[in-house]
Amino acid sequence: MDLFRQLALFAALLMFTCTHAAPARAKREVSYIEGRSLSISLNEKARYLYKEIESPNEIVEISDPPLMIRPEDQCDPESLRSNAEPCLLRIVLALKNYSRIFGDNGFFHVENSDCSKWRTNATAVDEVIKQLLDTLQEPLDSSVPLNLPQWMMGGYLCRDSADRLYSFSIVVARVFGFLGSLPQTV
């Protein structure tokens, strides 16, 4: 099996293990102002990590990317104004996915991997993710180790994860910035 197929299989497996159930949410008051502050912090840490991780010499195409914000998630201003719930549910799922990647059991914490040299940065990212989930009043599921084969610990996986997190953090900061600017209903 060539490297491209193995990466596509890994991405599909990661998506399946991270999105096996959508969280059930009751209507609760969420502090979008706090979410805005935390999402900006996540963006800053993601940008720093992205700049720190050098681009590998290999070029790898991942055909099945991890959880991302899609148009059908209704994160546009008009949809957020009328019902933010679908967008927030998708953000929660993605945050939990990124917590698995950057958290204590993620591949940035595997000893002697290409990603382990950014362990401190990954821990800082994971702390902000946990705070964002707490702000959204969502429990963080106990992390199950990813158990990746050694060949998947290459530098391209570090860079790809940081790149995707950085892009995601920009969208999340915009969502919370918009929601934080709306008049709060009491």
GROMACS .gro file of C-alpha atoms in nm:
model
  186
    1MET     CA    1   0.000   0.000   0.000
    2ASP     CA    2   0.154   0.330  -0.104
    3LEU     CA    3   0.195   0.622   0.132
    4PHE     CA    4  -0.098   0.818  -0.014
    5ARG     CA    5  -0.344   0.534   0.042
    6GLN     CA    6  -0.212   0.478   0.394
    7LEU     CA    7  -0.260   0.847   0.479
    8ALA     CA    8  -0.610   0.847   0.331
    9LEU     CA    9  -0.692   0.536   0.538
   10PHE     CA   10  -0.551   0.703   0.850
   11ALA     CA   11  -0.753   1.020   0.791
   12ALA     CA   12  -1.072   0.819   0.745
   13LEU     CA   13  -0.997   0.620   1.063
   14LEU     CA   14  -0.925   0.939   1.259
   15MET     CA   15  -1.249   1.098   1.143
   16PHE     CA   16  -1.447   0.787   1.239
   17THR     CA   17  -1.297   0.763   1.586
   18CYS     CA   18  -1.338   1.134   1.654
   19THR     CA   19  -1.690   1.180   1.525
   20HIS     CA   20  -1.865   0.862   1.634
   21ALA     CA   21  -2.138   1.052   1.820
   22ALA     CA   22  -2.265   1.407   1.811
   23PRO     CA   23  -2.293   1.568   2.152
   24ALA     CA   24  -2.638   1.628   2.291
   25ARG     CA   25  -2.677   1.990   2.394
   26ALA     CA   26  -2.945   2.158   2.594
   27LYS     CA   27  -3.014   2.530   2.549
   28ARG     CA   28  -2.770   2.701   2.784
   29GLU     CA   29  -2.629   3.048   2.812
   30VAL     CA   30  -2.281   3.057   2.661
   31SER     CA   31  -2.044   3.347   2.712
   32TYR     CA   32  -1.956   3.441   2.355
   33ILE     CA   33  -1.733   3.722   2.486
   34GLU     CA   34  -1.522   3.466   2.673
   35GLY     CA   35  -1.534   3.240   2.367
   36ARG     CA   36  -1.408   3.527   2.153
   37SER     CA   37  -1.112   3.584   2.386
   38LEU     CA   38  -1.028   3.213   2.398
   39SER     CA   39  -1.069   3.166   2.023
   40ILE     CA   40  -0.826   3.453   1.961
   41SER     CA   41  -0.583   3.287   2.202
   42LEU     CA   42  -0.625   2.958   2.016
   43ASN     CA   43  -0.558   3.136   1.688
   44GLU     CA   44  -0.239   3.295   1.826
   45LYS     CA   45  -0.109   2.962   1.958
   46ALA     CA   46  -0.204   2.781   1.636
   47ARG     CA   47  -0.030   3.049   1.426
   48TYR     CA   48   0.283   3.022   1.641
   49LEU     CA   49   0.285   2.643   1.614
   50TYR     CA   50   0.226   2.661   1.238
   51LYS     CA   51   0.522   2.899   1.197
   52GLU     CA   52   0.745   2.682   1.418
   53ILE     CA   53   0.692   2.355   1.234
   54GLU     CA   54   0.910   2.349   0.929
   55SER     CA   55   0.770   2.224   0.603
   56PRO     CA   56   0.884   1.869   0.536
   57ASN     CA   57   1.062   1.772   0.218
   58GLU     CA   58   0.786   1.523   0.136
   59ILE     CA   59   0.461   1.626  -0.027
   60VAL     CA   60   0.163   1.425   0.087
   61GLU     CA   61  -0.198   1.463  -0.016
   62ILE     CA   62  -0.459   1.366   0.240
   63SER     CA   63  -0.780   1.292   0.057
   64ASP     CA   64  -1.004   1.270   0.363
   65PRO     CA   65  -0.923   1.566   0.590
   66PRO     CA   66  -1.011   1.573   0.960
   67LEU     CA   67  -1.316   1.756   1.085
   68MET     CA   68  -1.349   2.100   0.934
   69ILE     CA   69  -1.612   2.371   0.914
   70ARG     CA   70  -1.820   2.321   0.599
   71PRO     CA   71  -2.081   2.546   0.436
   72GLU     CA   72  -2.362   2.318   0.555
   73ASP     CA   73  -2.254   2.381   0.916
   74GLN     CA   74  -2.423   2.721   0.895
   75CYS     CA   75  -2.140   2.931   1.037
   76ASP     CA   76  -2.222   3.227   0.814
   77PRO     CA   77  -2.348   3.549   0.980
   78GLU     CA   78  -2.709   3.511   0.865
   79SER     CA   79  -2.735   3.155   0.999
   80LEU     CA   80  -2.555   3.248   1.322
   81ARG     CA   81  -2.800   3.533   1.374
   82SER     CA   82  -3.102   3.302   1.348
   83ASN     CA   83  -2.964   2.979   1.504
   84ALA     CA   84  -2.601   2.933   1.610
   85GLU     CA   85  -2.655   2.577   1.734
   86PRO     CA   86  -2.553   2.383   1.416
   87CYS     CA   87  -2.231   2.580   1.386
   88LEU     CA   88  -2.149   2.546   1.756
   89LEU     CA   89  -2.210   2.170   1.742
   90ARG     CA   90  -1.962   2.138   1.458
   91ILE     CA   91  -1.709   2.354   1.643
   92VAL     CA   92  -1.744   2.132   1.950
   93LEU     CA   93  -1.684   1.817   1.744
   94ALA     CA   94  -1.380   1.973   1.578
   95LEU     CA   95  -1.241   2.097   1.912
   96LYS     CA   96  -1.270   1.744   2.053
   97ASN     CA   97  -1.096   1.611   1.744
   98TYR     CA   98  -0.810   1.859   1.782
   99SER     CA   99  -0.786   1.781   2.152
  100ARG     CA  100  -0.718   1.419   2.058
  101ILE     CA  101  -0.445   1.527   1.817
  102PHE     CA  102  -0.275   1.790   2.036
  103GLY     CA  103  -0.364   1.651   2.381
  104ASP     CA  104  -0.167   1.424   2.613
  105ASN     CA  105  -0.244   1.112   2.410
  106GLY     CA  106  -0.195   1.275   2.069
  107PHE     CA  107   0.096   1.221   1.837
  108PHE     CA  108   0.272   1.542   1.948
  109HIS     CA  109   0.331   1.363   2.278
  110VAL     CA  110   0.466   1.034   2.139
  111GLU     CA  111   0.829   0.994   2.243
  112ASN     CA  112   1.086   1.011   1.963
  113SER     CA  113   0.837   1.119   1.696
  114ASP     CA  114   0.901   1.406   1.459
  115CYS     CA  115   0.616   1.592   1.631
  116SER     CA  116   0.741   1.549   1.990
  117LYS     CA  117   0.976   1.849   1.967
  118TRP     CA  118   0.662   2.069   1.964
  119ARG     CA  119   0.509   1.900   2.267
  120THR     CA  120   0.507   2.219   2.476
  121ASN     CA  121   0.329   2.412   2.200
  122ALA     CA  122   0.077   2.129   2.154
  123THR     CA  123   0.006   2.129   2.528
  124ALA     CA  124  -0.061   2.504   2.520
  125VAL     CA  125  -0.300   2.454   2.227
  126ASP     CA  126  -0.478   2.173   2.410
  127GLU     CA  127  -0.523   2.386   2.722
  128VAL     CA  128  -0.701   2.658   2.523
  129ILE     CA  129  -0.915   2.393   2.351
  130LYS     CA  130  -1.018   2.259   2.692
  131GLN     CA  131  -1.106   2.610   2.808
  132LEU     CA  132  -1.313   2.670   2.494
  133LEU     CA  133  -1.500   2.343   2.549
  134ASP     CA  134  -1.559   2.444   2.910
  135THR     CA  135  -1.693   2.783   2.794
  136LEU     CA  136  -1.926   2.598   2.557
  137GLN     CA  137  -2.027   2.381   2.855
  138GLU     CA  138  -1.916   2.066   2.676
  139PRO     CA  139  -1.736   1.786   2.858
  140LEU     CA  140  -1.410   1.667   2.711
  141ASP     CA  141  -1.435   1.294   2.657
  142SER     CA  142  -1.155   1.095   2.815
  143SER     CA  143  -0.890   1.075   2.548
  144VAL     CA  144  -0.811   0.743   2.397
  145PRO     CA  145  -0.459   0.717   2.253
  146LEU     CA  146  -0.446   0.746   1.876
  147ASN     CA  147  -0.205   0.447   1.850
  148LEU     CA  148  -0.058   0.554   1.521
  149PRO     CA  149   0.194   0.333   1.345
  150GLN     CA  150   0.550   0.467   1.357
  151TRP     CA  151   0.552   0.556   0.985
  152MET     CA  152   0.274   0.808   1.046
  153MET     CA  153   0.484   1.010   1.287
  154GLY     CA  154   0.656   1.194   1.002
  155GLY     CA  155   0.696   1.569   0.988
  156TYR     CA  156   0.423   1.607   0.726
  157LEU     CA  157   0.161   1.496   0.980
  158CYS     CA  158   0.280   1.762   1.229
  159ARG     CA  159   0.268   2.034   0.966
  160ASP     CA  160  -0.067   1.923   0.824
  161SER     CA  161  -0.227   1.916   1.170
  162ALA     CA  162  -0.091   2.260   1.260
  163ASP     CA  163  -0.204   2.398   0.922
  164ARG     CA  164  -0.557   2.264   0.963
  165LEU     CA  165  -0.578   2.385   1.324
  166TYR     CA  166  -0.465   2.732   1.220
  167SER     CA  167  -0.731   2.751   0.947
  168PHE     CA  168  -0.996   2.620   1.186
  169SER     CA  169  -0.896   2.870   1.455
  170ILE     CA  170  -0.949   3.159   1.214
  171VAL     CA  171  -1.307   3.049   1.146
  172VAL     CA  172  -1.376   2.991   1.516
  173ALA     CA  173  -1.243   3.338   1.605
  174ARG     CA  174  -1.471   3.490   1.342
  175VAL     CA  175  -1.773   3.294   1.469
  176PHE     CA  176  -1.717   3.399   1.829
  177GLY     CA  177  -1.632   3.754   1.725
  178PHE     CA  178  -1.965   3.776   1.543
  179LEU     CA  179  -2.166   3.607   1.820
  180GLY     CA  180  -1.997   3.825   2.082
  181SER     CA  181  -2.100   4.138   1.893
  182LEU     CA  182  -2.470   4.047   1.886
  183PRO     CA  183  -2.696   4.192   2.158
  184GLN     CA  184  -2.727   3.935   2.436
  185THR     CA  185  -3.080   3.822   2.520
  186VAL     CA  186  -3.165   3.787   2.887
   0.00000   0.00000   0.00000
